[in-house]
PDB file of N, CA and C in Angstrom:
ATOM      1  N   MET A   1      67.204 -18.348  10.931  1.00 82.00           N
ATOM      2  CA  MET A   1      67.530 -18.029   9.847  1.00 82.00           C
ATOM      3  C   MET A   1      65.271 -17.975   9.245  1.00 82.00           C
ATOM      4  N   PHE A   2      65.660 -19.134   8.993  1.00 85.00           N
ATOM      5  CA  PHE A   2      64.430 -19.136   8.965  1.00 85.00           C
ATOM      6  C   PHE A   2      63.583 -18.950   9.990  1.00 85.00           C
ATOM      7  N   ARG A   3      63.256 -18.716  10.304  1.00 90.00           N
ATOM      8  CA  ARG A   3      62.867 -18.187  11.810  1.00 90.00           C
ATOM      9  C   ARG A   3      62.404 -16.161  11.346  1.00 90.00           C
ATOM     10  N   ARG A   4      62.962 -16.207  11.560  1.00 92.00           N
ATOM     11  CA  ARG A   4      62.592 -14.656  11.074  1.00 92.00           C
ATOM     12  C   ARG A   4      62.714 -14.637   9.234  1.00 92.00           C
ATOM     13  N   ALA A   5      62.575 -15.263   8.587  1.00 92.00           N
ATOM     14  CA  ALA A   5      61.648 -15.604   7.758  1.00 92.00           C
ATOM     15  C   ALA A   5      60.706 -15.311   7.791  1.00 92.00           C
ATOM     16  N   PHE A   6      60.183 -16.393   8.212  1.00 93.00           N
ATOM     17  CA  PHE A   6      58.242 -16.333   8.008  1.00 93.00           C
ATOM     18  C   PHE A   6      57.747 -15.577   9.741  1.00 93.00           C
ATOM     19  N   TRP A   7      58.899 -14.540  10.355  1.00 94.00           N
ATOM     20  CA  TRP A   7      57.845 -13.846  11.940  1.00 94.00           C
ATOM     21  C   TRP A   7      57.867 -12.520  10.117  1.00 94.00           C
ATOM     22  N   PHE A   8      58.828 -12.452   9.946  1.00 94.00           N
ATOM     23  CA  PHE A   8      58.710 -10.987   8.495  1.00 94.00           C
ATOM     24  C   PHE A   8      57.924 -11.891   7.039  1.00 94.00           C
ATOM     25  N   THR A   9      57.447 -12.672   6.881  1.00 95.00           N
ATOM     26  CA  THR A   9      56.790 -12.827   5.901  1.00 95.00           C
ATOM     27  C   THR A   9      54.974 -13.128   6.009  1.00 95.00           C
ATOM     28  N   ALA A  10      54.736 -13.757   6.956  1.00 95.00           N
ATOM     29  CA  ALA A  10      53.563 -13.322   8.923  1.00 95.00           C
ATOM     30  C   ALA A  10      53.290 -12.045   8.067  1.00 95.00           C
ATOM     31  N   GLY A  11      53.975 -11.125   9.130  1.00 95.00           N
ATOM     32  CA  GLY A  11      53.862  -9.624   9.769  1.00 95.00           C
ATOM     33  C   GLY A  11      53.504  -9.225   7.927  1.00 95.00           C
ATOM     34  N   ALA A  12      54.418  -9.090   7.066  1.00 96.00           N
ATOM     35  CA  ALA A  12      53.786  -8.589   5.264  1.00 96.00           C
ATOM     36  C   ALA A  12      52.848  -9.499   5.394  1.00 96.00           C
ATOM     37  N   ALA A  13      52.584 -10.840   5.332  1.00 96.00           N
ATOM     38  CA  ALA A  13      51.024 -10.383   5.000  1.00 96.00           C
ATOM     39  C   ALA A  13      49.966 -10.053   5.415  1.00 96.00           C
ATOM     40  N   ALA A  14      50.428 -10.187   7.115  1.00 96.00           N
ATOM     41  CA  ALA A  14      49.373  -9.282   7.978  1.00 96.00           C
ATOM     42  C   ALA A  14      49.332  -8.068   7.780  1.00 96.00           C
ATOM     43  N   GLY A  15      50.321  -7.591   7.329  1.00 96.00           N
ATOM     44  CA  GLY A  15      49.945  -5.932   6.874  1.00 96.00           C
ATOM     45  C   GLY A  15      48.692  -5.990   5.231  1.00 96.00           C
ATOM     46  N   VAL A  16      49.516  -6.656   4.065  1.00 96.00           N
ATOM     47  CA  VAL A  16      48.058  -6.656   3.661  1.00 96.00           C
ATOM     48  C   VAL A  16      47.332  -6.690   3.706  1.00 96.00           C
ATOM     49  N   TRP A  17      47.028  -7.441   5.052  1.00 96.00           N
ATOM     50  CA  TRP A  17      45.503  -7.907   4.671  1.00 96.00           C
ATOM     51  C   TRP A  17      44.675  -7.245   5.531  1.00 96.00           C
ATOM     52  N   ALA A  18      45.716  -6.674   6.849  1.00 96.00           N
ATOM     53  CA  ALA A  18      44.722  -4.704   7.441  1.00 96.00           C
ATOM     54  C   ALA A  18      44.859  -4.515   6.290  1.00 96.00           C
ATOM     55  N   THR A  19      45.774  -3.950   5.589  1.00 96.00           N
ATOM     56  CA  THR A  19      45.592  -2.550   4.523  1.00 96.00           C
ATOM     57  C   THR A  19      44.220  -2.474   3.060  1.00 96.00           C
ATOM     58  N   THR A  20      44.171  -3.634   2.605  1.00 96.00           N
ATOM     59  CA  THR A  20      43.264  -4.356   2.141  1.00 96.00           C
ATOM     60  C   THR A  20      41.810  -3.868   2.649  1.00 96.00           C
ATOM     61  N   LYS A  21      41.883  -4.488   4.200  1.00 96.00           N
ATOM     62  CA  LYS A  21      40.753  -4.401   4.615  1.00 96.00           C
ATOM     63  C   LYS A  21      40.297  -2.301   5.163  1.00 96.00           C
ATOM     64  N   VAL A  22      41.565  -1.637   5.768  1.00 95.00           N
ATOM     65  CA  VAL A  22      41.306  -0.704   5.703  1.00 95.00           C
ATOM     66  C   VAL A  22      40.824  -0.043   4.786  1.00 95.00           C
ATOM     67  N   ASN A  23      40.966   0.171   3.410  1.00 94.00           N
ATOM     68  CA  ASN A  23      40.757   0.589   2.165  1.00 94.00           C
ATOM     69  C   ASN A  23      39.549   0.255   1.977  1.00 94.00           C
ATOM     70  N   ARG A  24      38.845  -1.239   1.695  1.00 93.00           N
ATOM     71  CA  ARG A  24      37.226  -1.172   1.804  1.00 93.00           C
ATOM     72  C   ARG A  24      36.587  -0.613   2.609  1.00 93.00           C
ATOM     73  N   GLN A  25      37.194  -0.957   3.700  1.00 91.00           N
ATOM     74  CA  GLN A  25      36.007   0.414   4.825  1.00 91.00           C
ATOM     75  C   GLN A  25      35.894   1.389   4.171  1.00 91.00           C
ATOM     76  N   LEU A  26      36.622   2.281   4.326  1.00 91.00           N
ATOM     77  CA  LEU A  26      36.688   3.400   3.541  1.00 91.00           C
ATOM     78  C   LEU A  26      36.075   3.746   2.418  1.00 91.00           C
ATOM     79  N   LYS A  27      36.897   3.044   1.993  1.00 89.00           N
ATOM     80  CA  LYS A  27      35.579   3.264   0.753  1.00 89.00           C
ATOM     81  C   LYS A  27      34.318   2.769   0.603  1.00 89.00           C
ATOM     82  N   LYS A  28      33.531   2.516   1.558  1.00 87.00           N
ATOM     83  CA  LYS A  28      32.289   2.026   1.840  1.00 87.00           C
ATOM     84  C   LYS A  28      31.543   3.138   1.914  1.00 87.00           C
ATOM     85  N   LEU A  29      32.566   4.966   3.009  1.00 87.00           N
ATOM     86  CA  LEU A  29      32.348   5.513   3.663  1.00 87.00           C
ATOM     87  C   LEU A  29      32.525   7.258   3.126  1.00 87.00           C
ATOM     88  N   THR A  30      33.029   6.589   1.084  1.00 91.00           N
ATOM     89  CA  THR A  30      33.251   7.226   0.529  1.00 91.00           C
ATOM     90  C   THR A  30      31.313   8.604   0.639  1.00 91.00           C
ATOM     91  N   PRO A  31      30.872  10.176   0.056  1.00 90.00           N
ATOM     92  CA  PRO A  31      29.833  10.274  -0.058  1.00 90.00           C
ATOM     93  C   PRO A  31      29.398   9.766  -0.901  1.00 90.00           C
ATOM     94  N   GLU A  32      29.372   8.888  -2.952  1.00 91.00           N
ATOM     95  CA  GLU A  32      29.311   8.445  -3.293  1.00 91.00           C
ATOM     96  C   GLU A  32      29.158   6.898  -2.430  1.00 91.00           C
ATOM     97  N   SER A  33      29.275   5.853  -2.079  1.00 90.00           N
ATOM     98  CA  SER A  33      28.687   5.174  -1.734  1.00 90.00           C
ATOM     99  C   SER A  33      27.895   4.488  -0.336  1.00 90.00           C
ATOM    100  N   LEU A  34      28.568   6.401   0.396  1.00 91.00           N
ATOM    101  CA  LEU A  34      27.148   6.064   1.242  1.00 91.00           C
ATOM    102  C   LEU A  34      25.847   6.559   0.947  1.00 91.00           C
ATOM    103  N   ALA A  35      25.921   7.074  -0.694  1.00 93.00           N
ATOM    104  CA  ALA A  35      23.957   7.464  -0.842  1.00 93.00           C
ATOM    105  C   ALA A  35      23.531   6.017  -2.026  1.00 93.00           C
ATOM    106  N   ALA A  36      24.531   5.896  -2.768  1.00 93.00           N
ATOM    107  CA  ALA A  36      23.672   4.962  -3.590  1.00 93.00           C
ATOM    108  C   ALA A  36      23.324   3.566  -1.827  1.00 93.00           C
ATOM    109  N   GLN A  37      24.141   3.716  -1.008  1.00 92.00           N
ATOM    110  CA  GLN A  37      23.634   2.842  -0.202  1.00 92.00           C
ATOM    111  C   GLN A  37      22.268   3.552   0.983  1.00 92.00           C
ATOM    112  N   ALA A  38      22.401   4.745   1.177  1.00 94.00           N
ATOM    113  CA  ALA A  38      21.070   5.347   0.990  1.00 94.00           C
ATOM    114  C   ALA A  38      19.654   4.899   0.498  1.00 94.00           C
ATOM    115  N   ALA A  39      20.036   4.991  -1.284  1.00 95.00           N
ATOM    116  CA  ALA A  39      19.444   5.236  -2.046  1.00 95.00           C
ATOM    117  C   ALA A  39      18.272   3.753  -2.424  1.00 95.00           C
ATOM    118  N   ASP A  40      19.582   2.605  -2.008  1.00 94.00           N
ATOM    119  CA  ASP A  40      19.136   1.142  -2.041  1.00 94.00           C
ATOM    120  C   ASP A  40      18.109   0.676  -1.103  1.00 94.00           C
ATOM    121  N   LYS A  41      18.270   1.232  -0.277  1.00 95.00           N
ATOM    122  CA  LYS A  41      17.562   1.241   1.078  1.00 95.00           C
ATOM    123  C   LYS A  41      16.067   1.914   0.626  1.00 95.00           C
ATOM    124  N   ALA A  42      16.268   2.907  -0.165  1.00 96.00           N
ATOM    125  CA  ALA A  42      15.222   3.466  -0.064  1.00 96.00           C
ATOM    126  C   ALA A  42      14.510   3.272  -1.095  1.00 96.00           C
ATOM    127  N   ILE A  43      14.454   2.035  -1.539  1.00 96.00           N
ATOM    128  CA  ILE A  43      14.004   1.104  -2.385  1.00 96.00           C
ATOM    129  C   ILE A  43      13.918   0.353  -2.434  1.00 96.00           C
ATOM    130  N   GLU A  44      14.224  -0.200  -1.616  1.00 95.00           N
ATOM    131  CA  GLU A  44      13.112  -1.154  -0.700  1.00 95.00           C
ATOM    132  C   GLU A  44      12.708  -0.552   0.577  1.00 95.00           C
ATOM    133  N   ALA A  45      12.404  -0.065   1.157  1.00 96.00           N
ATOM    134  CA  ALA A  45      12.111   0.120   2.097  1.00 96.00           C
ATOM    135  C   ALA A  45      10.551   0.807   1.152  1.00 96.00           C
ATOM    136  N   GLY A  46      10.105   1.252  -0.167  1.00 95.00           N
ATOM    137  CA  GLY A  46       9.265   1.328  -0.794  1.00 95.00           C
ATOM    138  C   GLY A  46       8.854  -0.211  -1.801  1.00 95.00           C
ATOM    139  N   HIS A  47       9.641  -0.417  -2.100  1.00 95.00           N
ATOM    140  CA  HIS A  47       8.828  -1.573  -2.439  1.00 95.00           C
ATOM    141  C   HIS A  47       8.206  -2.876  -1.492  1.00 95.00           C
ATOM    142  N   ARG A  48       9.411  -2.777   0.037  1.00 96.00           N
ATOM    143  CA  ARG A  48       7.799  -3.196   1.135  1.00 96.00           C
ATOM    144  C   ARG A  48       7.084  -2.568   1.269  1.00 96.00           C
ATOM    145  N   LEU A  49       6.850  -1.857   1.478  1.00 96.00           N
ATOM    146  CA  LEU A  49       5.524   0.021   1.273  1.00 96.00           C
ATOM    147  C   LEU A  49       4.181  -1.065  -0.038  1.00 96.00           C
ATOM    148  N   LYS A  50       4.712  -0.972  -0.531  1.00 96.00           N
ATOM    149  CA  LYS A  50       4.212  -0.803  -1.851  1.00 96.00           C
ATOM    150  C   LYS A  50       3.087  -2.619  -1.865  1.00 96.00           C
ATOM    151  N   ASP A  51       4.931  -3.477  -1.240  1.00 96.00           N
ATOM    152  CA  ASP A  51       4.033  -5.066  -0.858  1.00 96.00           C
ATOM    153  C   ASP A  51       2.273  -4.349   0.207  1.00 96.00           C
ATOM    154  N   PHE A  52       3.594  -4.087   1.164  1.00 97.00           N
ATOM    155  CA  PHE A  52       1.846  -3.879   2.849  1.00 97.00           C
ATOM    156  C   PHE A  52       0.246  -3.497   2.455  1.00 97.00           C
ATOM    157  N   ALA A  53       0.527  -2.271   1.517  1.00 96.00           N
ATOM    158  CA  ALA A  53      -0.010  -2.436   0.722  1.00 96.00           C
ATOM    159  C   ALA A  53      -1.362  -3.053   0.121  1.00 96.00           C
ATOM    160  N   LEU A  54      -0.315  -3.616  -1.346  1.00 95.00           N
ATOM    161  CA  LEU A  54      -1.873  -4.407  -1.735  1.00 95.00           C
ATOM    162  C   LEU A  54      -1.320  -5.229  -0.720  1.00 95.00           C
ATOM    163  N   ASP A  55      -1.462  -6.016   0.038  1.00 96.00           N
ATOM    164  CA  ASP A  55      -1.876  -7.178   1.135  1.00 96.00           C
ATOM    165  C   ASP A  55      -3.124  -6.482   2.363  1.00 96.00           C
ATOM    166  N   VAL A  56      -3.044  -5.441   1.943  1.00 96.00           N
ATOM    167  CA  VAL A  56      -4.633  -4.024   2.427  1.00 96.00           C
ATOM    168  C   VAL A  56      -5.258  -4.079   1.919  1.00 96.00           C
ATOM    169  N   LYS A  57      -4.965  -4.199   0.462  1.00 95.00           N
ATOM    170  CA  LYS A  57      -5.608  -4.265  -0.539  1.00 95.00           C
ATOM    171  C   LYS A  57      -6.602  -4.251  -0.640  1.00 95.00           C
ATOM    172  N   SER A  58      -6.389  -6.293  -0.852  1.00 94.00           N
ATOM    173  CA  SER A  58      -6.118  -8.067  -0.801  1.00 94.00           C
ATOM    174  C   SER A  58      -6.960  -8.012   0.663  1.00 94.00           C
ATOM    175  N   GLY A  59      -7.408  -7.896   1.663  1.00 95.00           N
ATOM    176  CA  GLY A  59      -7.399  -7.668   2.888  1.00 95.00           C
ATOM    177  C   GLY A  59      -8.686  -7.362   2.397  1.00 95.00           C
ATOM    178  N   MET A  60      -9.046  -5.518   1.991  1.00 95.00           N
ATOM    179  CA  MET A  60     -10.046  -5.308   2.351  1.00 95.00           C
ATOM    180  C   MET A  60     -11.108  -6.032   1.071  1.00 95.00           C
ATOM    181  N   SER A  61     -10.795  -6.375  -0.142  1.00 92.00           N
ATOM    182  CA  SER A  61     -11.354  -6.848  -0.741  1.00 92.00           C
ATOM    183  C   SER A  61     -11.960  -7.953  -0.741  1.00 92.00           C
ATOM    184  N   GLN A  62     -11.460  -8.579   0.122  1.00 93.00           N
ATOM    185  CA  GLN A  62     -11.974 -10.406   0.848  1.00 93.00           C
ATOM    186  C   GLN A  62     -13.139  -9.679   1.911  1.00 93.00           C
ATOM    187  N   ARG A  63     -12.571  -8.961   2.363  1.00 93.00           N
ATOM    188  CA  ARG A  63     -13.307  -8.784   3.796  1.00 93.00           C
ATOM    189  C   ARG A  63     -14.650  -7.983   3.690  1.00 93.00           C
ATOM    190  N   GLU A  64     -14.723  -7.527   2.870  1.00 90.00           N
ATOM    191  CA  GLU A  64     -15.846  -6.591   2.321  1.00 90.00           C
ATOM    192  C   GLU A  64     -16.745  -7.510   1.642  1.00 90.00           C
ATOM    193  N   ASP A  65     -16.083  -8.913   0.833  1.00 87.00           N
ATOM    194  CA  ASP A  65     -16.773 -10.011  -0.191  1.00 87.00           C
ATOM    195  C   ASP A  65     -17.357 -10.512   1.267  1.00 87.00           C
ATOM    196  N   GLU A  66     -16.696 -11.049   2.496  1.00 88.00           N
ATOM    197  CA  GLU A  66     -17.598 -11.746   3.799  1.00 88.00           C
ATOM    198  C   GLU A  66     -18.556 -10.932   4.410  1.00 88.00           C
ATOM    199  N   LEU A  67     -18.186  -9.449   4.280  1.00 88.00           N
ATOM    200  CA  LEU A  67     -19.380  -8.886   5.113  1.00 88.00           C
ATOM    201  C   LEU A  67     -20.773  -8.901   3.912  1.00 88.00           C
ATOM    202  N   ASN A  68     -20.518  -8.393   2.880  1.00 84.00           N
ATOM    203  CA  ASN A  68     -22.257  -8.376   1.366  1.00 84.00           C
ATOM    204  C   ASN A  68     -22.275  -9.855   1.735  1.00 84.00           C
ATOM    205  N   ASP A  69     -21.748 -10.190   1.882  1.00 83.00           N
ATOM    206  CA  ASP A  69     -22.259 -12.814   1.680  1.00 83.00           C
ATOM    207  C   ASP A  69     -23.104 -12.529   2.861  1.00 83.00           C
ATOM    208  N   ALA A  70     -22.325 -11.889   4.351  1.00 83.00           N
ATOM    209  CA  ALA A  70     -22.887 -12.328   5.674  1.00 83.00           C
ATOM    210  C   ALA A  70     -24.064 -11.208   6.490  1.00 83.00           C
ATOM    211  N   LEU A  71     -24.079  -9.773   5.101  1.00 82.00           N
ATOM    212  CA  LEU A  71     -25.344  -9.159   4.931  1.00 82.00           C
ATOM    213  C   LEU A  71     -26.135  -9.473   3.736  1.00 82.00           C
ATOM    214  N   GLY A  72     -26.376 -10.265   3.117  1.00 77.00           N
ATOM    215  CA  GLY A  72     -27.015 -10.743   2.482  1.00 77.00           C
ATOM    216  C   GLY A  72     -26.846  -9.750   0.962  1.00 77.00           C
ATOM    217  N   LEU A  73     -26.316  -9.263   1.031  1.00 77.00           N
ATOM    218  CA  LEU A  73     -26.069  -7.902  -0.961  1.00 77.00           C
ATOM    219  C   LEU A  73     -25.282  -8.559  -1.425  1.00 77.00           C
ATOM    220  N   HIS A  74     -25.485  -8.380  -2.380  1.00 66.00           N
ATOM    221  CA  HIS A  74     -25.180  -9.268  -3.988  1.00 66.00           C
ATOM    222  C   HIS A  74     -24.585  -7.795  -4.637  1.00 66.00           C
ATOM    223  N   GLN A  75     -24.043  -8.859  -4.965  1.00 63.00           N
ATOM    224  CA  GLN A  75     -23.563  -7.899  -6.915  1.00 63.00           C
ATOM    225  C   GLN A  75     -24.404  -7.965  -8.205  1.00 63.00           C
ATOM    226  N   ASP A  76     -25.273  -6.592  -8.470  1.00 59.00           N
ATOM    227  CA  ASP A  76     -26.095  -7.235  -9.174  1.00 59.00           C
ATOM    228  C   ASP A  76     -24.986  -6.561 -10.225  1.00 59.00           C
ATOM    229  N   PRO A  77     -25.286  -7.532 -12.059  1.00 57.00           N
ATOM    230  CA  PRO A  77     -25.018  -6.858 -13.397  1.00 57.00           C
ATOM    231  C   PRO A  77     -24.486  -5.804 -14.146  1.00 57.00           C
ATOM    232  N   ASP A  78     -25.877  -5.038 -13.512  1.00 61.00           N
ATOM    233  CA  ASP A  78     -26.949  -3.995 -14.084  1.00 61.00           C
ATOM    234  C   ASP A  78     -25.657  -2.767 -13.623  1.00 61.00           C
ATOM    235  N   LEU A  79     -25.817  -2.432 -12.200  1.00 59.00           N
ATOM    236  CA  LEU A  79     -24.660  -1.335 -11.825  1.00 59.00           C
ATOM    237  C   LEU A  79     -23.035  -1.671 -12.367  1.00 59.00           C
ATOM    238  N   PRO A  80     -22.616  -0.299 -11.269  1.00 59.00           N
ATOM    239  CA  PRO A  80     -21.133  -0.114 -11.329  1.00 59.00           C
ATOM    240  C   PRO A  80     -21.360  -1.539 -10.664  1.00 59.00           C
ATOM    241  N   GLY A  81     -18.985  -1.207 -10.936  1.00 59.00           N
ATOM    242  CA  GLY A  81     -18.186  -2.474  -9.536  1.00 59.00           C
ATOM    243  C   GLY A  81     -18.462  -2.034  -8.816  1.00 59.00           C
ATOM    244  N   ASN A  82     -18.594  -1.033  -8.464  1.00 56.00           N
ATOM    245  CA  ASN A  82     -17.956  -0.297  -6.959  1.00 56.00           C
ATOM    246  C   ASN A  82     -19.279  -0.420  -6.207  1.00 56.00           C
ATOM    247  N   VAL A  83     -20.436  -0.861  -6.950  1.00 56.00           N
ATOM    248  CA  VAL A  83     -21.869  -0.692  -6.148  1.00 56.00           C
ATOM    249  C   VAL A  83     -22.481  -1.748  -5.743  1.00 56.00           C
ATOM    250  N   THR A  84     -22.728  -2.457  -4.541  1.00 57.00           N
ATOM    251  CA  THR A  84     -23.887  -3.547  -4.817  1.00 57.00           C
ATOM    252  C   THR A  84     -25.790  -3.467  -4.550  1.00 57.00           C
ATOM    253  N   ALA A  85     -25.827  -4.307  -4.861  1.00 55.00           N
ATOM    254  CA  ALA A  85     -27.419  -4.203  -4.868  1.00 55.00           C
ATOM    255  C   ALA A  85     -28.041  -5.149  -3.826  1.00 55.00           C
ATOM    256  N   LEU A  86     -29.617  -4.213  -3.067  1.00 51.00           N
ATOM    257  CA  LEU A  86     -30.054  -4.042  -2.140  1.00 51.00           C
ATOM    258  C   LEU A  86     -30.350  -5.649  -2.206  1.00 51.00           C
ATOM    259  N   PRO A  87     -30.736  -6.896  -1.679  1.00 54.00           N
ATOM    260  CA  PRO A  87     -31.782  -7.956  -1.528  1.00 54.00           C
ATOM    261  C   PRO A  87     -33.357  -7.259  -1.699  1.00 54.00           C
ATOM    262  N   GLY A  88     -33.813  -7.877  -2.984  1.00 54.00           N
ATOM    263  CA  GLY A  88     -35.156  -8.158  -3.635  1.00 54.00           C
ATOM    264  C   GLY A  88     -35.875  -7.596  -2.519  1.00 54.00           C
ATOM    265  N   PRO A  89     -36.832  -8.184  -2.112  1.00 55.00           N
ATOM    266  CA  PRO A  89     -37.618  -7.160  -0.751  1.00 55.00           C
ATOM    267  C   PRO A  89     -36.930  -6.027  -0.797  1.00 55.00           C
ATOM    268  N   ARG A  90     -35.895  -5.173  -0.177  1.00 54.00           N
ATOM    269  CA  ARG A  90     -35.287  -4.182   0.283  1.00 54.00           C
ATOM    270  C   ARG A  90     -34.771  -3.544  -1.019  1.00 54.00           C
ATOM    271  N   ARG A  91     -34.334  -3.597  -2.222  1.00 54.00           N
ATOM    272  CA  ARG A  91     -34.793  -2.887  -2.777  1.00 54.00           C
ATOM    273  C   ARG A  91     -35.692  -1.960  -3.704  1.00 54.00           C
ATOM    274  N   LEU A  92     -36.347  -2.920  -3.787  1.00 56.00           N
ATOM    275  CA  LEU A  92     -38.239  -2.422  -4.740  1.00 56.00           C
ATOM    276  C   LEU A  92     -38.180  -1.289  -3.575  1.00 56.00           C
ATOM    277  N   ARG A  93     -38.089  -1.112  -1.690  1.00 59.00           N
ATOM    278  CA  ARG A  93     -39.209  -0.652  -1.194  1.00 59.00           C
ATOM    279  C   ARG A  93     -38.048   0.675  -1.379  1.00 59.00           C
ATOM    280  N   ALA A  94     -36.235   0.554  -1.038  1.00 59.00           N
ATOM    281  CA  ALA A  94     -35.936   1.627  -1.885  1.00 59.00           C
ATOM    282  C   ALA A  94     -36.374   2.331  -3.383  1.00 59.00           C
ATOM    283  N   ILE A  95     -36.571   1.861  -3.554  1.00 60.00           N
ATOM    284  CA  ILE A  95     -36.458   2.065  -5.347  1.00 60.00           C
ATOM    285  C   ILE A  95     -37.584   2.712  -5.361  1.00 60.00           C
ATOM    286  N   GLU A  96     -39.156   2.021  -4.799  1.00 64.00           N
ATOM    287  CA  GLU A  96     -40.585   3.071  -4.551  1.00 64.00           C
ATOM    288  C   GLU A  96     -40.387   3.834  -3.899  1.00 64.00           C
ATOM    289  N   HIS A  97     -39.011   4.578  -3.631  1.00 59.00           N
ATOM    290  CA  HIS A  97     -39.111   5.410  -1.673  1.00 59.00           C
ATOM    291  C   HIS A  97     -38.273   6.135  -3.096  1.00 59.00           C
ATOM    292  N   ASP A  98     -37.334   5.793  -3.738  1.00 58.00           N
ATOM    293  CA  ASP A  98     -36.485   7.076  -4.691  1.00 58.00           C
ATOM    294  C   ASP A  98     -37.355   7.913  -6.488  1.00 58.00           C
ATOM    295  N   GLN A  99     -38.340   6.939  -6.310  1.00 57.00           N
ATOM    296  CA  GLN A  99     -39.549   7.390  -7.082  1.00 57.00           C
ATOM    297  C   GLN A  99     -40.076   8.513  -6.725  1.00 57.00           C
ATOM    298  N   THR A 100     -40.824   8.555  -5.987  1.00 55.00           N
ATOM    299  CA  THR A 100     -42.090   9.374  -4.724  1.00 55.00           C
ATOM    300  C   THR A 100     -40.884  10.159  -4.038  1.00 55.00           C
ATOM    301  N   LYS A 101     -40.090  10.483  -4.068  1.00 55.00           N
ATOM    302  CA  LYS A 101     -39.215  11.740  -3.537  1.00 55.00           C
ATOM    303  C   LYS A 101     -39.158  12.608  -4.773  1.00 55.00           C
ATOM    304  N   ASN A 102     -39.132  11.894  -5.923  1.00 53.00           N
ATOM    305  CA  ASN A 102     -38.217  12.293  -7.451  1.00 53.00           C
ATOM    306  C   ASN A 102     -39.833  13.246  -7.564  1.00 53.00           C
ATOM    307  N   ARG A 103     -41.046  12.312  -7.314  1.00 54.00           N
ATOM    308  CA  ARG A 103     -42.397  12.861  -7.635  1.00 54.00           C
ATOM    309  C   ARG A 103     -42.621  14.191  -7.253  1.00 54.00           C
ATOM    310  N   MET A 104     -42.296  13.930  -5.878  1.00 52.00           N
ATOM    311  CA  MET A 104     -42.393  15.596  -4.777  1.00 52.00           C
ATOM    312  C   MET A 104     -41.607  16.412  -4.914  1.00 52.00           C
ATOM    313  N   SER A 105     -40.494  16.255  -5.274  1.00 55.00           N
ATOM    314  CA  SER A 105     -39.378  16.946  -5.802  1.00 55.00           C
ATOM    315  C   SER A 105     -39.149  18.703  -7.704  1.00 55.00           C
ATOM    316  N   LYS A 106     -40.466  17.287  -7.604  1.00 57.00           N
ATOM    317  CA  LYS A 106     -40.943  18.519  -9.363  1.00 57.00           C
ATOM    318  C   LYS A 106     -42.099  19.417  -8.997  1.00 57.00           C
ATOM    319  N   ILE A 107     -42.576  18.802  -7.951  1.00 60.00           N
ATOM    320  CA  ILE A 107     -42.819  20.707  -7.061  1.00 60.00           C
ATOM    321  C   ILE A 107     -42.956  21.877  -7.296  1.00 60.00           C
ATOM    322  N   THR A 108     -43.248  22.873  -7.133  1.00 66.00           N
ATOM    323  CA  THR A 108     -42.748  24.069  -7.304  1.00 66.00           C
ATOM    324  C   THR A 108     -42.683  24.707  -6.220  1.00 66.00           C
ATOM    325  N   TYR A 109     -42.230  25.803  -5.391  1.00 63.00           N
ATOM    326  CA  TYR A 109     -43.590  26.721  -5.094  1.00 63.00           C
ATOM    327  C   TYR A 109     -42.728  27.986  -5.078  1.00 63.00           C
ATOM    328  N   ASN A 110     -43.604  28.748  -5.402  1.00 66.00           N
ATOM    329  CA  ASN A 110     -43.411  30.721  -5.878  1.00 66.00           C
ATOM    330  C   ASN A 110     -43.789  30.973  -4.732  1.00 66.00           C
ATOM    331  N   ARG A 111     -42.843  32.012  -4.219  1.00 66.00           N
ATOM    332  CA  ARG A 111     -42.876  32.315  -2.915  1.00 66.00           C
ATOM    333  C   ARG A 111     -44.161  32.826  -3.190  1.00 66.00           C
ATOM    334  N   ASN A 112     -43.941  33.850  -5.154  1.00 68.00           N
ATOM    335  CA  ASN A 112     -44.480  35.154  -4.816  1.00 68.00           C
ATOM    336  C   ASN A 112     -46.331  35.018  -5.078  1.00 68.00           C
ATOM    337  N   GLU A 113     -46.164  33.733  -4.924  1.00 67.00           N
ATOM    338  CA  GLU A 113     -47.854  33.342  -4.969  1.00 67.00           C
ATOM    339  C   GLU A 113     -48.218  33.776  -3.982  1.00 67.00           C
ATOM    340  N   ASP A 114     -48.193  34.140  -1.841  1.00 61.00           N
ATOM    341  CA  ASP A 114     -48.291  34.768  -1.391  1.00 61.00           C
ATOM    342  C   ASP A 114     -48.480  35.172  -1.201  1.00 61.00           C
ATOM    343  N   HIS A 115     -47.546  36.208  -1.596  1.00 55.00           N
ATOM    344  CA  HIS A 115     -47.995  37.995  -1.499  1.00 55.00           C
ATOM    345  C   HIS A 115     -49.270  37.668  -2.117  1.00 55.00           C
TER     346      HIS A 115
END
């Protein structure tokens, strides 16, 4: 008698456990649940992509600073933040060249004078 009661109770408990497990899996497969899971995955992927972009940006600025130091380019406080100044003599030559170029561009050519 106790043997039959034990197996009946064990069978009923196993049935309840299996039914609960199946119902949980079915709830996970409803369209609303699938949409929520997809949205969560998309948000997570977006955060990972943002973190990657920030890492790339910081790496780029670090490498740019290393290259500027290696090439002798220094930031000039008079220039905007994204423009680097040429070192001493090279900067003066560039400025002189730019000024002579501007003087030359002030000379105008009138095609009608040739006729």
